[in-house]
GROMACS .gro file of C-alpha atoms in nm:
model
  359
    1MET     CA    1   1.890  -1.797   0.725
    2GLY     CA    2   1.568  -1.912   0.559
    3ALA     CA    3   1.401  -1.970   0.897
    4TYR     CA    4   1.516  -1.627   1.017
    5ILE     CA    5   1.368  -1.455   0.711
    6ILE     CA    6   1.036  -1.633   0.763
    7LYS     CA    7   1.029  -1.529   1.129
    8ARG     CA    8   1.100  -1.167   1.039
    9LEU     CA    9   0.828  -1.168   0.774
   10LEU     CA   10   0.577  -1.309   1.024
   11LEU     CA   11   0.675  -1.047   1.283
   12MET     CA   12   0.595  -0.775   1.032
   13ILE     CA   13   0.225  -0.856   1.068
   14PRO     CA   14   0.181  -0.739   1.431
   15THR     CA   15   0.413  -0.444   1.366
   16LEU     CA   16   0.201  -0.327   1.073
   17LEU     CA   17  -0.121  -0.378   1.270
   18GLY     CA   18   0.024  -0.192   1.569
   19ALA     CA   19   0.129   0.108   1.363
   20LEU     CA   20  -0.208   0.114   1.188
   21ALA     CA   21  -0.396   0.082   1.519
   22ILE     CA   22  -0.209   0.370   1.682
   23THR     CA   23  -0.277   0.599   1.387
   24PHE     CA   24  -0.642   0.488   1.374
   25ILE     CA   25  -0.692   0.563   1.744
   26ILE     CA   26  -0.529   0.905   1.716
   27ALA     CA   27  -0.749   0.989   1.417
   28GLN     CA   28  -1.061   0.923   1.626
   29PHE     CA   29  -0.974   1.212   1.859
   30VAL     CA   30  -0.837   1.463   1.609
   31PRO     CA   31  -1.093   1.741   1.548
   32GLY     CA   32  -1.189   1.841   1.198
   33GLY     CA   33  -1.251   1.501   1.041
   34PRO     CA   34  -1.372   1.449   0.682
   35ILE     CA   35  -1.736   1.520   0.769
   36GLU     CA   36  -1.638   1.844   0.943
   37GLN     CA   37  -1.439   1.931   0.630
   38LEU     CA   38  -1.750   1.888   0.416
   39ILE     CA   39  -1.959   2.091   0.662
   40ALA     CA   40  -1.706   2.375   0.654
   41LYS     CA   41  -1.700   2.365   0.273
   42LEU     CA   42  -2.080   2.374   0.260
   43GLU     CA   43  -2.091   2.670   0.500
   44ARG     CA   44  -1.839   2.863   0.290
   45THR     CA   45  -2.049   2.796  -0.019
   46ASP     CA   46  -2.368   2.913   0.155
   47GLN     CA   47  -2.198   3.227   0.285
   48THR     CA   48  -2.073   3.308  -0.064
   49ASP     CA   49  -2.422   3.259  -0.209
   50ALA     CA   50  -2.570   3.478   0.064
   51LYS     CA   51  -2.329   3.759  -0.013
   52LEU     CA   52  -2.407   3.735  -0.384
   53ASN     CA   53  -2.779   3.760  -0.303
   54GLY     CA   54  -2.730   4.076  -0.100
   55GLY     CA   55  -2.711   3.906   0.236
   56THR     CA   56  -3.078   3.812   0.244
   57GLU     CA   57  -3.026   3.437   0.254
   58ASN     CA   58  -3.063   3.261   0.586
   59ILE     CA   59  -2.786   3.002   0.609
   60ALA     CA   60  -2.931   2.802   0.896
   61THR     CA   61  -3.240   2.629   0.762
   62ALA     CA   62  -3.314   2.403   1.057
   63ASN     CA   63  -3.230   2.359   1.422
   64THR     CA   64  -3.084   2.010   1.426
   65ALA     CA   65  -2.865   1.869   1.697
   66SER     CA   66  -2.548   1.695   1.582
   67THR     CA   67  -2.224   1.564   1.726
   68TYR     CA   68  -2.033   1.736   1.447
   69ARG     CA   69  -1.905   2.088   1.500
   70GLY     CA   70  -2.074   2.338   1.273
   71ALA     CA   71  -2.348   2.098   1.163
   72ARG     CA   72  -2.634   2.320   1.289
   73GLY     CA   73  -2.879   2.381   1.007
   74ILE     CA   74  -2.774   2.082   0.795
   75ASP     CA   75  -3.026   1.811   0.714
   76PRO     CA   76  -2.966   1.506   0.939
   77ASP     CA   77  -3.019   1.278   0.641
   78THR     CA   78  -2.726   1.447   0.470
   79ILE     CA   79  -2.508   1.383   0.775
   80LYS     CA   80  -2.611   1.016   0.776
   81LYS     CA   81  -2.534   0.993   0.405
   82TRP     CA   82  -2.184   1.128   0.464
   83GLU     CA   83  -2.131   0.890   0.758
   84LYS     CA   84  -2.223   0.595   0.537
   85GLN     CA   85  -2.002   0.725   0.256
   86PHE     CA   86  -1.696   0.742   0.485
   87GLY     CA   87  -1.786   0.430   0.682
   88PHE     CA   88  -1.849   0.620   1.005
   89ASP     CA   89  -2.189   0.460   1.048
   90LYS     CA   90  -2.015   0.153   1.194
   91PRO     CA   91  -1.849   0.114   1.537
   92ALA     CA   92  -1.477   0.198   1.547
   93PRO     CA   93  -1.362  -0.162   1.622
   94GLN     CA   94  -1.557  -0.293   1.324
   95ARG     CA   95  -1.416  -0.022   1.096
   96PHE     CA   96  -1.061  -0.104   1.205
   97ALA     CA   97  -1.109  -0.478   1.158
   98GLU     CA   98  -1.247  -0.428   0.807
   99MET     CA   99  -0.968  -0.186   0.721
  100ALA     CA  100  -0.697  -0.426   0.845
  101TRP     CA  101  -0.845  -0.712   0.642
  102ASN     CA  102  -0.865  -0.498   0.329
  103TYR     CA  103  -0.510  -0.367   0.377
  104ALA     CA  104  -0.380  -0.722   0.410
  105ARG     CA  105  -0.503  -0.768   0.051
  106PHE     CA  106  -0.370  -0.423  -0.048
  107ASP     CA  107  -0.724  -0.300  -0.100
  108PHE     CA  108  -0.705   0.060   0.023
  109GLY     CA  109  -1.048   0.172  -0.095
  110ASP     CA  110  -1.120   0.514  -0.246
  111SER     CA  111  -0.998   0.857  -0.146
  112TYR     CA  112  -1.255   1.056   0.052
  113PHE     CA  113  -1.227   1.372  -0.156
  114GLN     CA  114  -1.057   1.276  -0.484
  115SER     CA  115  -1.305   1.001  -0.579
  116ARG     CA  116  -1.025   0.776  -0.700
  117PRO     CA  117  -0.880   0.447  -0.573
  118VAL     CA  118  -0.610   0.512  -0.315
  119SER     CA  119  -0.389   0.241  -0.464
  120ARG     CA  120  -0.391   0.422  -0.798
  121LEU     CA  121  -0.300   0.752  -0.630
  122ILE     CA  122  -0.009   0.588  -0.449
  123LEU     CA  123   0.117   0.415  -0.762
  124GLU     CA  124   0.107   0.745  -0.949
  125LYS     CA  125   0.307   0.930  -0.683
  126LEU     CA  126   0.545   0.648  -0.590
  127PRO     CA  127   0.785   0.687  -0.886
  128VAL     CA  128   0.864   1.044  -0.782
  129SER     CA  129   0.945   0.948  -0.424
  130ILE     CA  130   1.141   0.642  -0.534
  131SER     CA  131   1.341   0.853  -0.780
  132LEU     CA  132   1.436   1.101  -0.509
  133GLY     CA  133   1.494   0.853  -0.226
  134LEU     CA  134   1.672   0.578  -0.417
  135TRP     CA  135   1.906   0.798  -0.618
  136LEU     CA  136   1.982   1.010  -0.313
  137LEU     CA  137   2.090   0.702  -0.116
  138ILE     CA  138   2.298   0.564  -0.402
  139ILE     CA  139   2.478   0.893  -0.463
  140SER     CA  140   2.513   0.976  -0.094
  141TYR     CA  141   2.661   0.639   0.003
  142SER     CA  142   2.881   0.629  -0.310
  143ILE     CA  143   3.040   0.960  -0.209
  144SER     CA  144   3.022   0.952   0.170
  145ILE     CA  145   3.175   0.609   0.230
  146PRO     CA  146   3.490   0.661   0.017
  147LEU     CA  147   3.521   1.014   0.157
  148GLY     CA  148   3.489   0.887   0.515
  149ILE     CA  149   3.759   0.624   0.451
  150ALA     CA  150   3.986   0.887   0.298
  151LYS     CA  151   3.934   1.116   0.597
  152ALA     CA  152   4.013   0.833   0.840
  153VAL     CA  153   4.337   0.748   0.658
  154ARG     CA  154   4.435   1.117   0.641
  155GLU     CA  155   4.316   1.215   0.988
  156GLY     CA  156   4.444   1.554   1.099
  157THR     CA  157   4.567   1.659   0.753
  158ARG     CA  158   4.447   1.963   0.559
  159PHE     CA  159   4.226   1.734   0.350
  160ASP     CA  160   4.052   1.606   0.665
  161ILE     CA  161   4.002   1.955   0.810
  162LEU     CA  162   3.880   2.108   0.483
  163THR     CA  163   3.633   1.829   0.402
  164SER     CA  164   3.503   1.833   0.760
  165ALA     CA  165   3.434   2.205   0.730
  166ILE     CA  166   3.255   2.156   0.397
  167VAL     CA  167   3.029   1.868   0.509
  168SER     CA  168   2.951   2.041   0.840
  169PHE     CA  169   2.857   2.359   0.657
  170GLY     CA  170   2.629   2.159   0.428
  171TYR     CA  171   2.472   1.984   0.727
  172ALA     CA  172   2.393   2.318   0.892
  173ILE     CA  173   2.199   2.451   0.591
  174PRO     CA  174   1.830   2.346   0.575
  175SER     CA  175   1.764   2.159   0.252
  176PHE     CA  176   1.474   2.378   0.142
  177ILE     CA  177   1.679   2.696   0.196
  178PHE     CA  178   1.956   2.552  -0.019
  179ALA     CA  179   1.696   2.448  -0.277
  180ILE     CA  180   1.563   2.804  -0.303
  181PHE     CA  181   1.919   2.935  -0.331
  182MET     CA  182   1.991   2.699  -0.622
  183ILE     CA  183   1.668   2.796  -0.796
  184ILE     CA  184   1.765   3.162  -0.776
  185LEU     CA  185   2.115   3.086  -0.897
  186PHE     CA  186   2.074   2.807  -1.155
  187ALA     CA  187   1.706   2.775  -1.251
  188GLY     CA  188   1.635   3.114  -1.404
  189GLY     CA  189   1.562   3.293  -1.079
  190SER     CA  190   1.804   3.585  -1.110
  191TYR     CA  191   2.118   3.452  -1.276
  192TRP     CA  192   2.163   3.141  -1.491
  193ASN     CA  193   1.891   2.923  -1.642
  194TRP     CA  194   2.085   2.597  -1.658
  195PHE     CA  195   1.842   2.355  -1.492
  196PRO     CA  196   1.465   2.296  -1.513
  197LEU     CA  197   1.255   2.442  -1.235
  198ARG     CA  198   0.988   2.178  -1.184
  199GLY     CA  199   0.892   1.819  -1.256
  200LEU     CA  200   1.099   1.509  -1.332
  201THR     CA  201   1.066   1.524  -1.709
  202SER     CA  202   1.019   1.782  -1.983
  203ASP     CA  203   0.700   1.832  -2.184
  204ASN     CA  204   0.856   1.666  -2.489
  205PHE     CA  205   0.982   1.365  -2.290
  206SER     CA  206   0.772   1.112  -2.482
  207SER     CA  207   0.917   1.223  -2.816
  208LEU     CA  208   1.281   1.179  -2.707
  209ASN     CA  209   1.491   0.874  -2.782
  210LEU     CA  210   1.622   0.651  -2.503
  211GLY     CA  211   1.942   0.848  -2.453
  212GLY     CA  212   1.752   1.174  -2.456
  213LYS     CA  213   1.503   1.045  -2.199
  214ILE     CA  214   1.782   0.936  -1.963
  215ALA     CA  215   1.960   1.269  -2.001
  216ASP     CA  216   1.638   1.468  -1.949
  217TYR     CA  217   1.545   1.263  -1.642
  218ALA     CA  218   1.893   1.304  -1.491
  219TRP     CA  219   1.895   1.677  -1.569
  220HIS     CA  220   1.571   1.728  -1.377
  221LEU     CA  221   1.711   1.539  -1.076
  222VAL     CA  222   2.027   1.748  -1.036
  223LEU     CA  223   1.885   2.032  -0.826
  224PRO     CA  224   1.645   1.827  -0.606
  225LEU     CA  225   1.907   1.564  -0.525
  226THR     CA  226   2.172   1.827  -0.455
  227ALA     CA  227   1.938   2.009  -0.217
  228MET     CA  228   1.844   1.688  -0.037
  229GLY     CA  229   2.196   1.545  -0.026
  230VAL     CA  230   2.392   1.846   0.088
  231GLY     CA  231   2.299   1.779   0.449
  232GLY     CA  232   2.295   1.400   0.429
  233PHE     CA  233   2.661   1.364   0.334
  234ALA     CA  234   2.783   1.479   0.677
  235THR     CA  235   2.623   1.205   0.886
  236THR     CA  236   2.735   0.912   0.670
  237THR     CA  237   3.080   1.059   0.605
  238LEU     CA  238   3.162   1.124   0.971
  239LEU     CA  239   3.010   0.792   1.080
  240THR     CA  240   3.226   0.608   0.827
  241LYS     CA  241   3.536   0.800   0.934
  242ASN     CA  242   3.484   0.735   1.305
  243SER     CA  243   3.406   0.367   1.244
  244PHE     CA  244   3.725   0.321   1.044
  245LEU     CA  245   3.933   0.510   1.301
  246ASP     CA  246   3.798   0.288   1.577
  247GLU     CA  247   3.887  -0.028   1.382
  248ILE     CA  248   4.225   0.096   1.259
  249ARG     CA  249   4.347   0.134   1.619
  250LYS     CA  250   4.267  -0.227   1.708
  251GLN     CA  251   4.530  -0.496   1.754
  252TYR     CA  252   4.433  -0.711   1.455
  253VAL     CA  253   4.513  -0.420   1.222
  254VAL     CA  254   4.857  -0.378   1.378
  255THR     CA  255   4.915  -0.751   1.335
  256ALA     CA  256   4.804  -0.745   0.971
  257ARG     CA  257   5.040  -0.458   0.895
  258ALA     CA  258   5.324  -0.635   1.078
  259LYS     CA  259   5.274  -0.937   0.850
  260GLY     CA  260   5.351  -0.714   0.553
  261LEU     CA  261   5.000  -0.678   0.408
  262SER     CA  262   4.946  -0.379   0.182
  263GLU     CA  263   4.747  -0.083   0.314
  264ALA     CA  264   4.468  -0.152   0.064
  265LYS     CA  265   4.449  -0.516   0.180
  266VAL     CA  266   4.437  -0.407   0.543
  267LEU     CA  267   4.168  -0.143   0.485
  268TYR     CA  268   3.939  -0.328   0.244
  269GLY     CA  269   4.018  -0.687   0.337
  270HIS     CA  270   3.999  -0.659   0.716
  271VAL     CA  271   3.886  -0.317   0.841
  272PHE     CA  272   3.607  -0.252   0.590
  273ARG     CA  273   3.365  -0.529   0.686
  274ASN     CA  274   3.395  -0.450   1.058
  275ALA     CA  275   3.375  -0.073   1.021
  276MET     CA  276   3.076  -0.083   0.789
  277MET     CA  277   2.850  -0.247   1.048
  278LEU     CA  278   2.761   0.087   1.208
  279VAL     CA  279   2.701   0.246   0.870
  280ILE     CA  280   2.471  -0.034   0.757
  281SER     CA  281   2.276  -0.019   1.083
  282GLY     CA  282   2.166   0.333   0.991
  283PHE     CA  283   2.057   0.235   0.640
  284PRO     CA  284   1.684   0.169   0.715
  285GLY     CA  285   1.643   0.506   0.887
  286ALA     CA  286   1.833   0.685   0.610
  287PHE     CA  287   1.621   0.517   0.345
  288ILE     CA  288   1.289   0.610   0.504
  289GLY     CA  289   1.416   0.963   0.573
  290ALA     CA  290   1.518   1.011   0.211
  291PHE     CA  291   1.205   0.836   0.085
  292PHE     CA  292   0.952   1.042   0.280
  293THR     CA  293   1.047   1.306   0.535
  294GLY     CA  294   1.352   1.433   0.351
  295SER     CA  295   1.167   1.483   0.025
  296LEU     CA  296   0.851   1.656   0.151
  297LEU     CA  297   0.975   2.015   0.136
  298ILE     CA  298   1.184   1.945  -0.174
  299GLU     CA  299   0.876   1.812  -0.352
  300GLN     CA  300   0.699   2.138  -0.274
  301VAL     CA  301   0.988   2.363  -0.379
  302PHE     CA  302   1.044   2.185  -0.711
  303SER     CA  303   0.675   2.106  -0.778
  304LEU     CA  304   0.735   1.731  -0.759
  305ASP     CA  305   0.405   1.562  -0.681
  306GLY     CA  306   0.535   1.263  -0.486
  307LEU     CA  307   0.402   1.038  -0.213
  308GLY     CA  308   0.535   1.259   0.066
  309TYR     CA  309   0.347   1.563  -0.060
  310LEU     CA  310   0.033   1.354  -0.122
  311THR     CA  311   0.038   1.227   0.237
  312TYR     CA  312   0.090   1.577   0.372
  313LYS     CA  313  -0.205   1.720   0.176
  314SER     CA  314  -0.422   1.424   0.274
  315ALA     CA  315  -0.340   1.473   0.644
  316VAL     CA  316  -0.431   1.842   0.622
  317ASN     CA  317  -0.759   1.761   0.444
  318ARG     CA  318  -0.832   1.468   0.680
  319ASP     CA  319  -0.839   1.224   0.388
  320TYR     CA  320  -0.779   0.931   0.622
  321ALA     CA  321  -0.807   0.670   0.348
  322VAL     CA  322  -0.491   0.806   0.184
  323VAL     CA  323  -0.312   0.875   0.515
  324PHE     CA  324  -0.365   0.521   0.649
  325ALA     CA  325  -0.266   0.362   0.318
  326ALA     CA  326   0.050   0.573   0.293
  327LEU     CA  327   0.141   0.481   0.651
  328TRP     CA  328   0.090   0.114   0.565
  329VAL     CA  329   0.316   0.143   0.261
  330PHE     CA  330   0.590   0.335   0.444
  331THR     CA  331   0.588   0.096   0.740
  332LEU     CA  332   0.601  -0.209   0.513
  333ILE     CA  333   0.889  -0.061   0.312
  334GLY     CA  334   1.074   0.025   0.633
  335LEU     CA  335   1.041  -0.329   0.766
  336LEU     CA  336   1.156  -0.481   0.437
  337VAL     CA  337   1.454  -0.247   0.425
  338ALA     CA  338   1.545  -0.342   0.784
  339LEU     CA  339   1.538  -0.708   0.681
  340LEU     CA  340   1.754  -0.626   0.379
  341SER     CA  341   1.997  -0.449   0.612
  342ASP     CA  342   2.034  -0.769   0.818
  343LEU     CA  343   2.100  -0.971   0.505
  344ILE     CA  344   2.371  -0.725   0.403
  345TYR     CA  345   2.526  -0.778   0.748
  346THR     CA  346   2.569  -1.146   0.678
  347TRP     CA  347   2.703  -1.076   0.330
  348ILE     CA  348   2.972  -0.841   0.461
  349ASP     CA  349   3.056  -1.055   0.763
  350PRO     CA  350   2.959  -1.425   0.726
  351ARG     CA  351   3.044  -1.478   1.092
  352ILE     CA  352   2.712  -1.315   1.186
  353ASP     CA  353   2.441  -1.574   1.232
  354PHE     CA  354   2.097  -1.425   1.296
  355GLU     CA  355   1.930  -1.763   1.275
  356SER     CA  356   2.094  -1.882   1.598
  357ARG     CA  357   1.963  -1.578   1.789
  358GLU     CA  358   1.628  -1.509   1.943
  359ILE     CA  359   1.436  -1.235   1.761
   0.00000   0.00000   0.00000
């Protein structure tokens, strides 16, 4: 297993470089880069000043040719200064090589527009995303797996039909719509004011004791996690149910029951480890979904300034330093989670031997 882990860790290097290269190439052809953003901001400022001066100001001060859209009238030296500031004065291959070398050392440079180290921005936003993603997975799997097993054992009963209707209804509702509904209902919108509306902690969090801090933190997570999890329960629950049903019908289960083993021994001693393989295989995707894509709209609705929202704003503002660094972090986390998923395979079923297979 040690050799397999080393191989997987080494294979992460070309995967990370490939993901970074694809994003870098796409960014070269996307209009409205960081320099164009500065040009547009400068033009808006000049237009505002001209209006304040009665419209007598002439915005275009020079006829200068430039490869940047909207750069007419801007001093070429200013354009060159911006290019040097963002590193665009170098050829694209050289910029990518330097970026890859810096990222290998987790040196992400500074944000283009926030004048702060990107690593510090990511570390500040990461706890919010981790809180949402990690707790969502723990709660979702803790409820969905036992529920899926119960539905498989009681297939066709009223319990099975009722729970299927509930989880399917939750799956059909967009998470942000459900979040807005809960704000109106439980966060002082129009009815009850039971839960906080924004943030992960209260203003007096630092003055609370340990128990109070835990309670305050959990209280702030209730609405965001409920909104994110209401649709996630269905997939894991139904996948668990179908996996168990498929295993329960196999011959080895009939044999185990014929030998007089208890139902609990049959389900959790024999069926569980085989049925859970499909569920575990979806863990990396579920983790990344909960960690990033699933929390983006929820972060906006509940004013949670996490890594997903930071990446979204940076992409809109063409702050490529933050976008590339966030992509690097998400890809690395996804690869590590996939490796962890394989290790869980071997823990549940020791018969699996990844080391004897070609990667």
